Each structure stands twice: as C-alpha cells, then as structure tokens.
Short mmCIF file of C-alpha atoms and ligand atoms in Angstrom, two decimals:
data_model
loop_
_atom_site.label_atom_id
_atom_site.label_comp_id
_atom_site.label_asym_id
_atom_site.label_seq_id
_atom_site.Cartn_x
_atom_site.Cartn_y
_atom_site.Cartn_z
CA UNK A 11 6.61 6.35 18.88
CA UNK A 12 6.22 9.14 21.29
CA UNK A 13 2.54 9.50 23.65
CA UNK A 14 1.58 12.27 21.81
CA UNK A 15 2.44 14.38 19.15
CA UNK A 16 1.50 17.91 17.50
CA UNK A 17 0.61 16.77 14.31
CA UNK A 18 -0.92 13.86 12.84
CA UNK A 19 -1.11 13.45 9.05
CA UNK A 20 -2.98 10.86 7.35
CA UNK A 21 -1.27 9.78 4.45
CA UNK A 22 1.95 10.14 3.12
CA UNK A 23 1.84 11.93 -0.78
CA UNK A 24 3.45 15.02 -1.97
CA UNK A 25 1.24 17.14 0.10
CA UNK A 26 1.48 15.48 3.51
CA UNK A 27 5.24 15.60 3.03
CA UNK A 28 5.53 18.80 2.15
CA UNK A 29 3.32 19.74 4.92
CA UNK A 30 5.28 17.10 7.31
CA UNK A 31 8.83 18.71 6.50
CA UNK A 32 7.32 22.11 7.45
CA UNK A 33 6.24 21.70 10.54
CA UNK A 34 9.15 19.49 11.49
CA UNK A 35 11.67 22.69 10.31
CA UNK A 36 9.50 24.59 13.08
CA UNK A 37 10.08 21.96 15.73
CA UNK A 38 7.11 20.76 15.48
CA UNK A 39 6.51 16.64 16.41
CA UNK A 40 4.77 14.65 13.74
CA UNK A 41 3.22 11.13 13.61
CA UNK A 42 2.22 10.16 9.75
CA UNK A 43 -0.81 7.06 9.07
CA UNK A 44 -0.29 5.51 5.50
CA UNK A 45 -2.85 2.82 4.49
CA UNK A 46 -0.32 1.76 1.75
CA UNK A 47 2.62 -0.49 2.61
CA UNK A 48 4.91 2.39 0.81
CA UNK A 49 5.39 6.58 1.27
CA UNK A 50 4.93 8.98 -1.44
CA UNK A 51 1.52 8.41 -2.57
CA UNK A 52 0.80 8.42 -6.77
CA UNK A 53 4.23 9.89 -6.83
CA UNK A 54 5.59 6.61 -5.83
CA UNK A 55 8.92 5.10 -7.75
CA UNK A 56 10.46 2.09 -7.22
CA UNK A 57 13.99 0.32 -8.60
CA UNK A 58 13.62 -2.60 -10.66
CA UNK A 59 16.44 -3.97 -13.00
CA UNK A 60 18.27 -0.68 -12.82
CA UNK A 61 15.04 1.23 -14.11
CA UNK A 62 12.44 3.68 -11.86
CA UNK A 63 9.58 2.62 -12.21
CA UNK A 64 6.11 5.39 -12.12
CA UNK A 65 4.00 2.82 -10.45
CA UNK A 66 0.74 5.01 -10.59
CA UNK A 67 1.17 6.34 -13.46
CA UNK A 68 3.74 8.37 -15.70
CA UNK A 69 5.45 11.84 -13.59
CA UNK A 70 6.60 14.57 -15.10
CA UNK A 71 7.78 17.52 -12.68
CA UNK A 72 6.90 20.90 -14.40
CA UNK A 73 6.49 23.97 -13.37
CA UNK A 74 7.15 27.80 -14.20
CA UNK A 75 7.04 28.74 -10.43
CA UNK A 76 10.28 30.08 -9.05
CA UNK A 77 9.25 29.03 -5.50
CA UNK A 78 8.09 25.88 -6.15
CA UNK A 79 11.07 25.09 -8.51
CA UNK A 80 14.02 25.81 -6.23
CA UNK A 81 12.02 24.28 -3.05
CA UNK A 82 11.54 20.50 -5.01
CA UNK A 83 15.28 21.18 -5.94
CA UNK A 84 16.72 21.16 -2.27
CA UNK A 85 15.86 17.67 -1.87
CA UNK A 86 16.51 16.53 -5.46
CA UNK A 87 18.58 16.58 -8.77
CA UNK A 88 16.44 16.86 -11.99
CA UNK A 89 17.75 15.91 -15.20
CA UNK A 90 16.60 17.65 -18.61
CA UNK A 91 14.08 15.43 -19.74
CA UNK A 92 11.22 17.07 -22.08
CA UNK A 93 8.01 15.10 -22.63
CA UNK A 94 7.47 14.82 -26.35
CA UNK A 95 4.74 11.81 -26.44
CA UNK A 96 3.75 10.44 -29.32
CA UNK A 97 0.38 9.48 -30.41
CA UNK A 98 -0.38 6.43 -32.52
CA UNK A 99 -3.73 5.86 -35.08
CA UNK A 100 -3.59 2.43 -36.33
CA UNK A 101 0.02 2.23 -38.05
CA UNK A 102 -0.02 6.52 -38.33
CA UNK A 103 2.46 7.91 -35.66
CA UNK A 104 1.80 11.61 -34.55
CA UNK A 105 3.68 14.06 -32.74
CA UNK A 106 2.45 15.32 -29.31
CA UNK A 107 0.78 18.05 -28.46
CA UNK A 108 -1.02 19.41 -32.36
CA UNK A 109 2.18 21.42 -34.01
CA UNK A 110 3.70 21.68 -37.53
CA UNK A 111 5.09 17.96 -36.94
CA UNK A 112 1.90 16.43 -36.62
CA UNK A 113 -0.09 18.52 -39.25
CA UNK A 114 2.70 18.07 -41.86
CA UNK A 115 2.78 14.24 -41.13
CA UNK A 116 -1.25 14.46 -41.53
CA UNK A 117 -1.53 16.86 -44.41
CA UNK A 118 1.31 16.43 -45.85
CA UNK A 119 1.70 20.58 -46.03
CA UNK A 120 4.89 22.26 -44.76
CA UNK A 121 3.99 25.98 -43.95
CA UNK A 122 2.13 27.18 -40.77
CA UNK A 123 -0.44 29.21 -43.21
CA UNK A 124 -0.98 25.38 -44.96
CA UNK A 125 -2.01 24.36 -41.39
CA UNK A 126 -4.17 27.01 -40.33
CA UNK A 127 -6.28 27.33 -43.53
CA UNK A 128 -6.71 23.66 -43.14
CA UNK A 129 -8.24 23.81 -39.43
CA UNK A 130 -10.38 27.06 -40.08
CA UNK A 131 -11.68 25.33 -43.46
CA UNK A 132 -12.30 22.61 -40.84
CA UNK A 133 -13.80 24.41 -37.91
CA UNK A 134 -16.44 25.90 -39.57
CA UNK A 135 -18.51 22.81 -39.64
CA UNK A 136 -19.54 23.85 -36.20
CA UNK A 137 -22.06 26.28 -35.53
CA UNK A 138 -23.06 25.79 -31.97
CA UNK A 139 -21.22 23.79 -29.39
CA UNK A 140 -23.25 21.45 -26.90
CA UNK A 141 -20.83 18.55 -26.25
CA UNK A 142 -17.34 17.63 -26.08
CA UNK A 143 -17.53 16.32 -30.00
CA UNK A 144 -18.62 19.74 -31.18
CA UNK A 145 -15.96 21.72 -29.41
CA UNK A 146 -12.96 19.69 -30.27
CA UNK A 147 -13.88 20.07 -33.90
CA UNK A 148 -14.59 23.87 -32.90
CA UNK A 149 -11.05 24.07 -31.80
CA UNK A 150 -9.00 21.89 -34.41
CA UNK A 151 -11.03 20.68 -36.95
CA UNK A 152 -12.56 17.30 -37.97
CA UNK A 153 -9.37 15.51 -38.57
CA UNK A 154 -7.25 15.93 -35.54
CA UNK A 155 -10.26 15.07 -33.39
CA UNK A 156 -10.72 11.81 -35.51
CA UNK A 157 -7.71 10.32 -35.28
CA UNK A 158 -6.56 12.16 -31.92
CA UNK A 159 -8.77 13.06 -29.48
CA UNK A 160 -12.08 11.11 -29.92
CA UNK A 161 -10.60 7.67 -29.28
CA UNK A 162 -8.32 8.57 -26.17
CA UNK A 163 -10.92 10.68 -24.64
CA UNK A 164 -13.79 8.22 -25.00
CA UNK A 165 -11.73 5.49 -23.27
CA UNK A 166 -10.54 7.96 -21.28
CA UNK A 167 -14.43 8.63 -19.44
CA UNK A 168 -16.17 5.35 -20.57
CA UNK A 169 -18.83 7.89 -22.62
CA UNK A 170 -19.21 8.77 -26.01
CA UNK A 171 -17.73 12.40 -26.95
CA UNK A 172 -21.12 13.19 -27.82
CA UNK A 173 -22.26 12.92 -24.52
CA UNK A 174 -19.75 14.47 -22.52
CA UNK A 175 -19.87 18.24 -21.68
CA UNK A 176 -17.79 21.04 -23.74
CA UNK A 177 -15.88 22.11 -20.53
CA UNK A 178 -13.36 19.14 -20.11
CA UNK A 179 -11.39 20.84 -23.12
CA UNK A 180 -11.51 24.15 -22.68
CA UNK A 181 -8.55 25.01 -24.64
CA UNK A 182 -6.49 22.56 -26.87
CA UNK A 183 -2.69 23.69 -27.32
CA UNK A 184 -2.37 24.31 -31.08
CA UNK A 185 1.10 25.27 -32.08
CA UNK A 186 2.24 26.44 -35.48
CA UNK A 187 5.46 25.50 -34.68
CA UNK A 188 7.81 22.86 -35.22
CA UNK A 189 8.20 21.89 -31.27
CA UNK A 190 7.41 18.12 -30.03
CA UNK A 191 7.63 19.93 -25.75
CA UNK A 192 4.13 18.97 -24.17
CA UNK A 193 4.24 21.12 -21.51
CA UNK A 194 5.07 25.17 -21.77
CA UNK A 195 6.40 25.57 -18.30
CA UNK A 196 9.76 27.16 -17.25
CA UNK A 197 11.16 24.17 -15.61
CA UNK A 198 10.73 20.89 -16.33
CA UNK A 199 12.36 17.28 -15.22
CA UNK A 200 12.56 13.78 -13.94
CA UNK A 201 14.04 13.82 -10.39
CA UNK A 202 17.18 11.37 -11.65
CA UNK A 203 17.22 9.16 -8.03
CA UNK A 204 13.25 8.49 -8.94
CA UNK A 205 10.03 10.60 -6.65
CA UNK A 206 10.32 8.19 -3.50
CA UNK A 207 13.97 9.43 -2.87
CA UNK A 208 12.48 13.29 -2.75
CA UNK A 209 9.24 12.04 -0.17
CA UNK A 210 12.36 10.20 1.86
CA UNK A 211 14.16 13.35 2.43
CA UNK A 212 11.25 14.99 3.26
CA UNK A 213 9.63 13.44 5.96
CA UNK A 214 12.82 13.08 7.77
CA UNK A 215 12.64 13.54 11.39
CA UNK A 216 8.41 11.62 11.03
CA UNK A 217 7.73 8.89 12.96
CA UNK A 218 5.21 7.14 9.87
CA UNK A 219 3.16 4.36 10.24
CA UNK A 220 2.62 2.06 7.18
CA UNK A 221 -0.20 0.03 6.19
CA UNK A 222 -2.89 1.14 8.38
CA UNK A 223 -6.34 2.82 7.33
CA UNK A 224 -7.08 6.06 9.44
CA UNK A 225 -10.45 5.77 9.27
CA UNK A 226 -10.85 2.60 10.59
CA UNK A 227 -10.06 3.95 13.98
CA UNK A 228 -10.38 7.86 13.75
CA UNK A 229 -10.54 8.21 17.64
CA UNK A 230 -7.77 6.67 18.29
CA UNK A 231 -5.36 8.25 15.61
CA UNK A 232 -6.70 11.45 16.44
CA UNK A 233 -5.80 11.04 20.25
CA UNK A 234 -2.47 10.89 19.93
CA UNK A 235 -2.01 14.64 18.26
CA UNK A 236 -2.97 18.11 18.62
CA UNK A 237 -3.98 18.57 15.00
CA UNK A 238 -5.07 16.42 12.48
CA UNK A 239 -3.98 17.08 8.54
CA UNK A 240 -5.98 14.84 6.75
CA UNK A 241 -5.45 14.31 2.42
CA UNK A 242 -7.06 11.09 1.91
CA UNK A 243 -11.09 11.51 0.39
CA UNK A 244 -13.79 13.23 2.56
CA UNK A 245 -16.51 11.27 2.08
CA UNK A 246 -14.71 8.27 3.58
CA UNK A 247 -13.87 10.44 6.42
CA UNK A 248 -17.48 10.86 7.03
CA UNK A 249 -17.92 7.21 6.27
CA UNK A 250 -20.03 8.22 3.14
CA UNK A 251 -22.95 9.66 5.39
CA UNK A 252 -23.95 12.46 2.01
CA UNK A 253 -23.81 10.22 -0.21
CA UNK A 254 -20.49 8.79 -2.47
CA UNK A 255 -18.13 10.98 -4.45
CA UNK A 256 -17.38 9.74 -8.11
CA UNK A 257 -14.12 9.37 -9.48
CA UNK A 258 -12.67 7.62 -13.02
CA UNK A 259 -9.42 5.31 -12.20
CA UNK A 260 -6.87 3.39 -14.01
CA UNK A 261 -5.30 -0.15 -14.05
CA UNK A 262 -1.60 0.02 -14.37
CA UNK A 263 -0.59 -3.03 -16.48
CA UNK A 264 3.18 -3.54 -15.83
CA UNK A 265 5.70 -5.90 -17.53
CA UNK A 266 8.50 -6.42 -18.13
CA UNK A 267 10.28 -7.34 -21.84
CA UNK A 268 13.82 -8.47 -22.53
CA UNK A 269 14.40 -5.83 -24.93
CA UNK A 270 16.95 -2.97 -24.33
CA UNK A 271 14.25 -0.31 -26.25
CA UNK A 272 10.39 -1.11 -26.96
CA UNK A 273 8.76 1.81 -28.34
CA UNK A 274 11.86 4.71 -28.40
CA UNK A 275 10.17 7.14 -26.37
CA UNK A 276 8.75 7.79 -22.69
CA UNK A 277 4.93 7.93 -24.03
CA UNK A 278 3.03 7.16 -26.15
CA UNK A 279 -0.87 7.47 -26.32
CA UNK A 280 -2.86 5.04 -28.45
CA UNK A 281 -5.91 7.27 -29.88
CA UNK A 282 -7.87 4.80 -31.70
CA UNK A 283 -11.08 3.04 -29.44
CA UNK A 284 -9.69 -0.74 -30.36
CA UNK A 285 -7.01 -0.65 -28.51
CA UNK A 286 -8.15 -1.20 -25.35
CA UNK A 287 -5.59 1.26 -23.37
CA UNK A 288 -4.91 4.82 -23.42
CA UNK A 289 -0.99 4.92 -22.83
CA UNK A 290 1.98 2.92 -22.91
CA UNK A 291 4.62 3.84 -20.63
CA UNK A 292 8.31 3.37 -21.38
CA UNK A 293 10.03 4.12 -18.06
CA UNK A 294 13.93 3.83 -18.79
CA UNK A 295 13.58 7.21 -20.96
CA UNK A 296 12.34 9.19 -18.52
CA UNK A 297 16.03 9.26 -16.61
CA UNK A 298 17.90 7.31 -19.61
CA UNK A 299 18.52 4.08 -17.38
CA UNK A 300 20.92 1.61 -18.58
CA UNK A 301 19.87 -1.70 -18.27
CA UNK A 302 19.69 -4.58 -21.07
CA UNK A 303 16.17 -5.21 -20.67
CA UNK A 304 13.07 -2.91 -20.56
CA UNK A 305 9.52 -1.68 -17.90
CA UNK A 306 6.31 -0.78 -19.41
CA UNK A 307 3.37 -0.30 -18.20
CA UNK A 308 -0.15 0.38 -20.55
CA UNK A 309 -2.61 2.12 -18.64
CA UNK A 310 -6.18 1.07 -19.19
CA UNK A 311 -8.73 3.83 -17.66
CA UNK A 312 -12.04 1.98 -15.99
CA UNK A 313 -14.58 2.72 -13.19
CA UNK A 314 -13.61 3.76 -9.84
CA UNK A 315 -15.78 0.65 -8.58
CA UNK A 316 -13.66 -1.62 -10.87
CA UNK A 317 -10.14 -0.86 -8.73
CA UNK A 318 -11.25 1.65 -5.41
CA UNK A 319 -8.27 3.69 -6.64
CA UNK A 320 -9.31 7.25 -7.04
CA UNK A 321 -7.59 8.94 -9.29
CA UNK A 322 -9.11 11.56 -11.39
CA UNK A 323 -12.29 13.50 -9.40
CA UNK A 324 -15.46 13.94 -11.86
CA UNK A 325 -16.09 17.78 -11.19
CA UNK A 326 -19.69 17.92 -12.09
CA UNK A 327 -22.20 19.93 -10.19
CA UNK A 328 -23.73 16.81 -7.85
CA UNK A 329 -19.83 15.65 -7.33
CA UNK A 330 -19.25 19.36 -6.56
CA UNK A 331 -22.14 20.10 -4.48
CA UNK A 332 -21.88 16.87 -2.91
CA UNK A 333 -17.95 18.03 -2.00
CA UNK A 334 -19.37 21.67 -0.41
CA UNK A 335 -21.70 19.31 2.01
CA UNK A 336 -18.38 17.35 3.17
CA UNK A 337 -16.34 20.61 3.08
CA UNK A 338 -18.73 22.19 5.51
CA UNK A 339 -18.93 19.72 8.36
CA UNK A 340 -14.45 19.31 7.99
CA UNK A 341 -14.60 23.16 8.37
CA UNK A 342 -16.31 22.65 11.26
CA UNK A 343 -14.33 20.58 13.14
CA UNK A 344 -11.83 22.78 14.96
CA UNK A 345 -8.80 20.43 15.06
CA UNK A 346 -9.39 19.11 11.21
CA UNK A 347 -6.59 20.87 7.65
CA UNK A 348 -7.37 19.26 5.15
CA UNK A 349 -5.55 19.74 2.08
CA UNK A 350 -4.50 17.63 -1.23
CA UNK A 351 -5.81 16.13 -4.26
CA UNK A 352 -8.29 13.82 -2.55
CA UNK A 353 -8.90 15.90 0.46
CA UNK A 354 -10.08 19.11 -2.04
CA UNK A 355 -11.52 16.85 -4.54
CA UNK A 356 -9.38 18.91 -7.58
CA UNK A 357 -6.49 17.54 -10.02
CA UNK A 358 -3.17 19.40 -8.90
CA UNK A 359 -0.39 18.88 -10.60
CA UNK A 360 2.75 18.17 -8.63
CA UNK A 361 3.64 21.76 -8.63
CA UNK A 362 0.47 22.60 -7.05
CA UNK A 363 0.65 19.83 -4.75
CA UNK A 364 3.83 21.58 -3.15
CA UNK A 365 2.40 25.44 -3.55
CA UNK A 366 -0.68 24.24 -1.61
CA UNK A 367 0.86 22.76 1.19
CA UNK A 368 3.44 25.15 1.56
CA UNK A 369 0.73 28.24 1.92
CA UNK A 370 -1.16 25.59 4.14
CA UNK A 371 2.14 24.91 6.31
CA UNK A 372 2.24 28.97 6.64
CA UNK A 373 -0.92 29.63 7.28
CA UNK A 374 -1.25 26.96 10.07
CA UNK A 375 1.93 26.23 11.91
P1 FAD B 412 -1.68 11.33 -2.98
O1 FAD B 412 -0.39 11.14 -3.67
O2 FAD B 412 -2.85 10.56 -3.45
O3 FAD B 412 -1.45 11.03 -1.42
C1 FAD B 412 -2.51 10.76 -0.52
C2 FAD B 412 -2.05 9.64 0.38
O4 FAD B 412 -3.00 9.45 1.42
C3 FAD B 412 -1.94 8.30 -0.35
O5 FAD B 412 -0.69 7.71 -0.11
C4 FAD B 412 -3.08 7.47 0.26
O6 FAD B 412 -2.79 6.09 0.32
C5 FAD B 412 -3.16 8.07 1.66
N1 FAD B 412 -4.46 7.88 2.30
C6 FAD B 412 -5.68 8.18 1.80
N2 FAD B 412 -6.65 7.84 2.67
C7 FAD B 412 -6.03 7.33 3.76
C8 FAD B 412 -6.50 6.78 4.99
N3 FAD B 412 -7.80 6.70 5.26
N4 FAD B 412 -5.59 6.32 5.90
C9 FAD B 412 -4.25 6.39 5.62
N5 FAD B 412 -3.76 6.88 4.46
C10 FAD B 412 -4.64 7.35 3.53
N6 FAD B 412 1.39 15.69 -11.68
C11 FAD B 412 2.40 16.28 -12.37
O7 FAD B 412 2.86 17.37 -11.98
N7 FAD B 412 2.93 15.69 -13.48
C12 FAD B 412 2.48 14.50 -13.95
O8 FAD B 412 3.00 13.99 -14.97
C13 FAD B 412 1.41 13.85 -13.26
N8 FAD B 412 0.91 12.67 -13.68
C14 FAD B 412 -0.13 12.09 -13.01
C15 FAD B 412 -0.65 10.88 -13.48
C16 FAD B 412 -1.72 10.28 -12.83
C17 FAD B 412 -2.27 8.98 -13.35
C18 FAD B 412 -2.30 10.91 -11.70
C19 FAD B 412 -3.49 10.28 -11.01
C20 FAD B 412 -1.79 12.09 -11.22
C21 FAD B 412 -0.69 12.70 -11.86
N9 FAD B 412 -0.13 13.88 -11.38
C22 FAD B 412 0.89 14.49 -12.08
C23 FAD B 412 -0.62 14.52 -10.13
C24 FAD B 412 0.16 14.06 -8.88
O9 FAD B 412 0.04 12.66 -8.74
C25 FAD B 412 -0.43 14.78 -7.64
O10 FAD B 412 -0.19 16.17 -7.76
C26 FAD B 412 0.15 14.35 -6.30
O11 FAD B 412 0.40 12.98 -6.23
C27 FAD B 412 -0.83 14.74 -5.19
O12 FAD B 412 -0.32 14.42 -3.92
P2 FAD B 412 -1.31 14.22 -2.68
O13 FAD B 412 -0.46 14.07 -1.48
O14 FAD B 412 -2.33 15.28 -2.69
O15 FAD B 412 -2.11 12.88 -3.00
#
C-alpha cells in the first residue's frame, strides 16, 4: 500500500471497476475498500464442481449499446446464450416473456389474431386503472395476470397487487410471435470464464482492500486519497441522520443435487403464491458446464430488515425525496463522486452500470 493515493473507491462492483480501470489507464493511483471478503459486487461468480455459480442472483449481460458492448468484450469472451425462462402454475409450464408459445399452450389457439381477440375480449373488464391488479389486466387480460403475474409479483413486494401502484408495470412485453428471447437487446451473453474473471481484469494495477466497512472509519479512508468515489448506500454514509432508505431483498437458497440436469433450463419463475420462492436458478445452462452433478439456487424475495442486503430500491416519493436530502449534502462535499446502483438509489442493469461509470470516469478524471 502506498501513503497516499489519487483515488479511493469504496466498494468493488461493476461500477467501481469500471471507474477503477479508468483512472488507472490515465495513470492515475487507486486504493479500493470492499466490506465483502470477495470483488465484483452482485456480479459476483464463483467455481464450484466445474459450474459458475451467480451467487446474488441470476446475470444476464444484455445490451444494444455499441459502446458498452465492445468495452465489456475487451476483458471477456461471451458465449450465445439467450434467456428463454420458463414460468410454472401448479403443473402448467409457460413460456417466457407472453408470446404465441405461451398463449397457444393457454388457449389452446394457434394464430396471432386467436391471441389478440382473446386479450382485448379480456382487457375490457377494466375501465379505470388505480393499482397494479387493474393495469396488468389492462395490459393482458385476466388470464395471463392469474396464472403469471399476480403470484410472482405479490411475493415479489410482500403486498397484495391490489395495493401496489400502476407504475411498477408500465409496459408488459406482449409478442405475437413465436419467440421464447426475454430480452430485445442487440447483444446478449454469459461471459463463458464467469463475471469475477471480467472485475479481475479490470481492477488490475488497484491496490483493494477486502473485508473492511468504509464507513466505520470514513476519516481515515478518506485521508489516504485525493478523491473519494463512493457506490455503497447514502444514507449509511450519513450514518442514517434523514432518516432510512427502504429497499426489498432476497435470500439466495443454494444447493447442490447429484443430478447431471434438474429443471432443463437456466430459469424458471414459479408464479403461483404457494410456493414460497419466486425463481429457481439452474446455473450450468447459463455457459453449458459439464459436470455430472448440478447448482441451484431458489430465490425467496423478503424484507430488507430480514437479510441487510439491499437489493432492489423502493422508488416511491418519501424513498425519493428522502434520496434528494442525501443527494444534496454528497453534492456538497467537494472531494465526494458518487455513482452506482446503491450510491443513486436506481436499478441499472449491467449495461448501465458500465455506461454510467464510463461518462463518470470522463467527466471526472
Ligand atoms: P454493487 O455490485 O452492489 O457494488 C457495490 C459494492 O460496494 C458492493 O461490493 C458492496 O459490498 C460495496 N460496499 C457498499 N458499501 C460499502 C462500504 N460501506 N464499505 C465498503 N464497501 C461497500 N443486470 C443485468 O444487466 N442483467 C441481469 O440479469 C441482472 N440481474 C440482477 C439480479 C439481481 C438479483 C440484482 C439485485 C441485480 C441484477 N442486475 C442485473 C443488476 C446488476 O447487479 C447491477 O447493474 C450491478 O451489479 C451494479 O453494480 P454496482 O457496482 O453499482 O453495485
């Protein structure tokens, strides 16, 4: 470790990387603080029996940004996986996301005209939308949101559909086609050496500190650099002094089975409210890893109190107005970036992960 350094970054995701192999390209000195014992953040990936295991969660690079696409691909080869996750009612299996597969195996019609006077006969129903319930139904009709959505999403935010606002689904991809590909980006892949490999690469040249909470000891981390770039969450950077930021988490049940292939596929979501989780993870598909025996891991969604893992931010107007109160005093503070999923209190996607730090890395260094 050198005395002092230009840059310190707490925490060691995608965005800290990013941000770390920037400024080390311009010569810059950098000194990352991880509280984890491991790099890489939710991207994390780890070798077991011959098989990468997601260990926060199921990855998926995809993107249809050029930029972003061939900068992810200096430090990485992607293979050609395409997520086609399945969903599962009881014994009814589904095709992922709505598309001729899944309202053929529902209706039993064949044609895309079958499908849509099916969903507008169904739509109707709702006159005005108030809650979550009412626009699902809005968007696909009473039987998809049944058996698909009302299950998954009530486990998914502990509330009834009925009570949750209209806004979380916007939009619901409806596809009268006969195409199982979640996502509608460009580019998409699993990076085939497994996320930690990419993280490795870049931070080379870091001098990274594991297990050790920043903000514990802010002073004396922030001594030792010019510049701080901080992505963990603000209000524990101000030691909660507005008040607490809420968050819904998950509990990432893993396991192993001595079974070359459980369930045939990478994903699969479990829609129906008795099962207690939301997803079953496969992870051998993802890169097609050989290996007599299998990883899976069922992801149960719970309270941010139950696990202090924050995961998914709750963008309501007191989280968000709470989050412009934190925002205010970081911009204040002369020698303070912050940047990242925590840090800006948003979902990004990987993709955005790297697009953010790289404008941050230009604007800054
Ligand atoms: P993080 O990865 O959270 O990194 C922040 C780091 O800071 C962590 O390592 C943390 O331990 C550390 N830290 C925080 N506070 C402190 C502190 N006080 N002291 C020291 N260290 C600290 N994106 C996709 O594109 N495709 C997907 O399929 C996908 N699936 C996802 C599934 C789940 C369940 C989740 C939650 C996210 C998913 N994402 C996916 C999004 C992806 O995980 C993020 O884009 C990315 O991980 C964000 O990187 P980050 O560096 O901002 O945050």
């Amino acid at each position: 470790m050198k005395d002092r350094y230009d840059y310190l970054i707490v925490g060691t995701g995608l965005f800290g990387s990013v941000f770390a192999h920037e400024a080390i390209a311009k010569g810059k000195s950098v000194l990352m603080v991880e509280k984890r014992n491991h790099i890489a953040g939710n991207i994390y990936t780890e070798k077991v029996d011959g098989i990468n295991i997601h260990r926060y969660g199921a990855h998926i690079f995809h993107t249809s940004d050029e930029t972003v696409w061939e900068y992810i691909n200096r430090f990485a080869s992607f293979n050609n996986f395409i997520n086609s996750p399945i969903a599962k009612y009881g014994k009814e299996v589904y095709n992922m996301p709505f598309n001729m597969n899944t309202f053929s195996r529902m209706w039993g019609i064949s044609t895309p005209a079958e499908a849509k006077a099916i969903i507008d006969s169904q739509r109707r129903e709702i006159e005005t939308v108030t809650n979550l319930e009412e626009q699902a139904i809005s968007l696909v009709g009473r039987d998809i949101y049944e058996k698909l959505i009302k299950g998954y999403t009530e486990k998914q935010w502990g509330r009834s559909c009925t009570e949750l606002p209209p806004e979380i689904i916007k939009r619901l991809p409806v596809r009268y086609t006969y195409d199982n590909n979640y996502f509608n980006d460009r580019y998409q892949g699993i990076p085939t050496e497994g996320y930690t490999a990419i993280v490795e690469k870049l931070i080379e040249g870091a001098d990274v500190v594991l297990g050790e909470d920043f903000n514990l000891d802010q002073a004396r981390w922030r001594s030792l650099a010019d510049r701080t770039l901080y992505t963990g969450c603000l209000d524990e950077f101000f030691h909660y002094s507005e008040g607490r930021l809420q968050y819904r988490s998950e509990i990432f049940e893993s396991e192993r089975i001595e079974e070359e292939n459980y369930q045939g596929v990478a994903v699969v979501n479990y829609t129906e409210m008795d099962v207690p989780y939301t997803r079953v993870i496969e992870h051998k598909h993802f890169a097609k890893d050989i290996s007599p025996v299998t990883w899976i891991s069922r992801e149960y969604p719970v309270d941010y109190e139950k696990t202090g893992e924050p995961y998914y931010p709750i963008n309501d107007e007191r989280n968000d107005s709470l989050y412009r109160r934190y925002r205010k005093l970081a911009d204040a503070d002369g020698s303070l970036i912050i940047g990242g999923r925590l840090a800006e209190y948003k979902y990004y996607d990987m993709d955005k992960t790297v697009l953010s730090a790289l404008r941050k890395a230009e604007e800054i260094i």
